[in-house]
Amino acid sequence: ETGVTQSPTHLIKTRGQQVTLRCSSQSGHNTVSWYQQALGQGPQFIFQYYREEENGRGNFPPRFSGLQFPNYSSELNVNALELDDSALYLCASSFRGASYNEQFFGPGTRLTVL
Amino acid sequence: KQEVTQIPAALSVPEGENLVLNCSFTDSAIYNLQWFRQDPGKGLTSLLLIQSSQREQTSGRLNASLDKSSGRSTLYIAASQPGDSATYLCAVNTGNQFYFGTGTSLTVIP
């Protein structure tokens, strides 16, 4: 069973640019969530996708957007990058059926905005 | 708005000690609570998930309890080992949002 994978591992961008981060969910999972983790802080929930639809969103501006594909993999897109977007971006997958089940996290993508 | 607090922020114990980490949340309308560990610069590793209808879960040396009405959860680690050194995070699921605490940084001294 393959776990949650993310790409790329590290990324350096300049202010104003756009970035796309990718996540492959664990086999059998139908839900993907994205988080931003600044240094020394707990992860902040960005949004969740369930069956290809956004199913909940944290306090992030619209320049943070996402997609979920039929194979349940997902992308996080960030437009007009700002210096404060520098963080570890984490993706988590889970199976949502009659109940909300355990989330499993990928290793993260470290984004640096210069 | 849901707020999750973890106390203490940091903890240092000698090897072999039993210890308790605390997590509190302000809104009891949750579906579940999950405990994670995070090693520096790494992703999160799931430790235990407690559904809102459950009171506790156990895995090996770990035991997590949940008191939804008082907005509290504890993670009990028995016979701590140096390999347990990491940051421990709790997260609550309110259905369409997830809220994390800022974590407890644990150091187990050999």
mmCIF file with all atom_site columns, C-alpha atoms in Angstrom, chain A residues 33 35 37 40-45 48 55-59 88 90 94 96 99-108 110, chain B residues 1 31-32 34-36 38 41-49 51 89 91 93-103:
data_model
loop_
_atom_site.group_PDB
_atom_site.id
_atom_site.type_symbol
_atom_site.label_atom_id
_atom_site.label_alt_id
_atom_site.label_comp_id
_atom_site.label_asym_id
_atom_site.label_entity_id
_atom_site.label_seq_id
_atom_site.pdbx_PDB_ins_code
_atom_site.Cartn_x
_atom_site.Cartn_y
_atom_site.Cartn_z
_atom_site.occupancy
_atom_site.B_iso_or_equiv
_atom_site.pdbx_formal_charge
_atom_site.auth_seq_id
_atom_site.auth_comp_id
_atom_site.auth_asym_id
_atom_site.auth_atom_id
_atom_site.pdbx_PDB_model_num
ATOM 1  C CA . SER A 1 33  ? -6.916  18.141 2.813  1.00 0.00 ? 33  SER A CA 1
ATOM 2  C CA . TYR A 1 35  ? -2.453  22.601 5.278  1.00 0.00 ? 35  TYR A CA 1
ATOM 3  C CA . GLN A 1 37  ? 2.605   25.121 8.444  1.00 0.00 ? 37  GLN A CA 1
ATOM 4  C CA . GLY A 1 40  ? 7.143   26.732 14.979 1.00 0.00 ? 40  GLY A CA 1
ATOM 5  C CA . GLN A 1 41  ? 3.397   26.695 14.408 1.00 0.00 ? 41  GLN A CA 1
ATOM 6  C CA . GLY A 1 42  ? 0.741   24.032 14.082 1.00 0.00 ? 42  GLY A CA 1
ATOM 7  C CA . PRO A 1 43  ? -0.652  23.311 10.619 1.00 0.00 ? 43  PRO A CA 1
ATOM 8  C CA . GLN A 1 44  ? -3.357  25.713 9.409  1.00 0.00 ? 44  GLN A CA 1
ATOM 9  C CA . PHE A 1 45  ? -6.205  24.160 7.426  1.00 0.00 ? 45  PHE A CA 1
ATOM 10 C CA . GLN A 1 48  ? -10.514 19.912 1.840  1.00 0.00 ? 48  GLN A CA 1
ATOM 11 C CA . ASN A 1 55  ? -15.815 20.586 1.085  1.00 0.00 ? 55  ASN A CA 1
ATOM 12 C CA . GLY A 1 56  ? -14.568 23.062 3.642  1.00 0.00 ? 56  GLY A CA 1
ATOM 13 C CA . ARG A 1 57  ? -12.163 25.973 3.687  1.00 0.00 ? 57  ARG A CA 1
ATOM 14 C CA . GLY A 1 58  ? -10.052 27.686 6.301  1.00 0.00 ? 58  GLY A CA 1
ATOM 15 C CA . ASN A 1 59  ? -9.225  31.368 6.549  1.00 0.00 ? 59  ASN A CA 1
ATOM 16 C CA . LEU A 1 88  ? 5.757   23.780 4.717  1.00 0.00 ? 88  LEU A CA 1
ATOM 17 C CA . LEU A 1 90  ? 1.192   19.429 3.895  1.00 0.00 ? 90  LEU A CA 1
ATOM 18 C CA . SER A 1 94  ? -8.439  9.928  4.399  1.00 0.00 ? 94  SER A CA 1
ATOM 19 C CA . ARG A 1 96  ? -14.747 9.444  4.339  1.00 0.00 ? 96  ARG A CA 1
ATOM 20 C CA . SER A 1 99  ? -17.760 8.548  9.609  1.00 0.00 ? 99  SER A CA 1
ATOM 21 C CA . TYR A 1 100 ? -14.692 10.727 9.341  1.00 0.00 ? 100 TYR A CA 1
ATOM 22 C CA . ASN A 1 101 ? -11.649 8.561  9.466  1.00 0.00 ? 101 ASN A CA 1
ATOM 23 C CA . GLU A 1 102 ? -7.958  8.885  10.220 1.00 0.00 ? 102 GLU A CA 1
ATOM 24 C CA . GLN A 1 103 ? -5.919  11.383 8.217  1.00 0.00 ? 103 GLN A CA 1
ATOM 25 C CA . PHE A 1 104 ? -2.554  10.317 6.831  1.00 0.00 ? 104 PHE A CA 1
ATOM 26 C CA . PHE A 1 105 ? -0.033  12.985 5.913  1.00 0.00 ? 105 PHE A CA 1
ATOM 27 C CA . GLY A 1 106 ? 2.557   13.262 3.208  1.00 0.00 ? 106 GLY A CA 1
ATOM 28 C CA . PRO A 1 107 ? 6.113   14.500 3.822  1.00 0.00 ? 107 PRO A CA 1
ATOM 29 C CA . GLY A 1 108 ? 5.299   18.034 2.716  1.00 0.00 ? 108 GLY A CA 1
ATOM 30 C CA . ARG A 1 110 ? 8.869   23.299 1.566  1.00 0.00 ? 110 ARG A CA 1
ATOM 31 C CA . LYS B 2 1   ? -14.502 29.818 16.320 1.00 0.00 ? 1   LYS B CA 1
ATOM 32 C CA . TYR B 2 31  ? -16.461 14.571 14.956 1.00 0.00 ? 31  TYR B CA 1
ATOM 33 C CA . ASN B 2 32  ? -13.123 13.278 16.135 1.00 0.00 ? 32  ASN B CA 1
ATOM 34 C CA . GLN B 2 34  ? -6.434  12.903 16.271 1.00 0.00 ? 34  GLN B CA 1
ATOM 35 C CA . TRP B 2 35  ? -2.962  12.884 17.833 1.00 0.00 ? 35  TRP B CA 1
ATOM 36 C CA . PHE B 2 36  ? 0.156   13.160 15.685 1.00 0.00 ? 36  PHE B CA 1
ATOM 37 C CA . GLN B 2 38  ? 6.136   15.421 13.949 1.00 0.00 ? 38  GLN B CA 1
ATOM 38 C CA . GLY B 2 41  ? 11.143  19.339 9.074  1.00 0.00 ? 41  GLY B CA 1
ATOM 39 C CA . LYS B 2 42  ? 9.009   16.269 8.405  1.00 0.00 ? 42  LYS B CA 1
ATOM 40 C CA . GLY B 2 43  ? 5.364   15.460 7.817  1.00 0.00 ? 43  GLY B CA 1
ATOM 41 C CA . LEU B 2 44  ? 2.973   14.271 10.503 1.00 0.00 ? 44  LEU B CA 1
ATOM 42 C CA . THR B 2 45  ? 2.684   10.679 11.678 1.00 0.00 ? 45  THR B CA 1
ATOM 43 C CA . SER B 2 46  ? -0.727  9.625  12.958 1.00 0.00 ? 46  SER B CA 1
ATOM 44 C CA . LEU B 2 47  ? -0.680  8.145  16.452 1.00 0.00 ? 47  LEU B CA 1
ATOM 45 C CA . LEU B 2 48  ? -4.287  7.755  17.543 1.00 0.00 ? 48  LEU B CA 1
ATOM 46 C CA . LEU B 2 49  ? -7.761  8.771  16.374 1.00 0.00 ? 49  LEU B CA 1
ATOM 47 C CA . GLN B 2 51  ? -14.158 9.400  17.425 1.00 0.00 ? 51  GLN B CA 1
ATOM 48 C CA . LEU B 2 89  ? 0.154   17.749 17.892 1.00 0.00 ? 89  LEU B CA 1
ATOM 49 C CA . ALA B 2 91  ? -6.185  18.154 15.831 1.00 0.00 ? 91  ALA B CA 1
ATOM 50 C CA . ASN B 2 93  ? -12.295 17.702 13.125 1.00 0.00 ? 93  ASN B CA 1
ATOM 51 C CA . THR B 2 94  ? -15.496 19.770 13.070 1.00 0.00 ? 94  THR B CA 1
ATOM 52 C CA . GLY B 2 95  ? -16.759 18.211 9.832  1.00 0.00 ? 95  GLY B CA 1
ATOM 53 C CA . ASN B 2 96  ? -15.574 20.693 7.238  1.00 0.00 ? 96  ASN B CA 1
ATOM 54 C CA . GLN B 2 97  ? -12.662 22.195 9.123  1.00 0.00 ? 97  GLN B CA 1
ATOM 55 C CA . PHE B 2 98  ? -9.648  20.911 10.982 1.00 0.00 ? 98  PHE B CA 1
ATOM 56 C CA . TYR B 2 99  ? -7.987  22.770 13.818 1.00 0.00 ? 99  TYR B CA 1
ATOM 57 C CA . PHE B 2 100 ? -4.514  22.006 15.158 1.00 0.00 ? 100 PHE B CA 1
ATOM 58 C CA . GLY B 2 101 ? -2.851  23.045 18.364 1.00 0.00 ? 101 GLY B CA 1
ATOM 59 C CA . THR B 2 102 ? 0.669   24.479 18.288 1.00 0.00 ? 102 THR B CA 1
ATOM 60 C CA . GLY B 2 103 ? 2.117   21.295 19.722 1.00 0.00 ? 103 GLY B CA 1
#
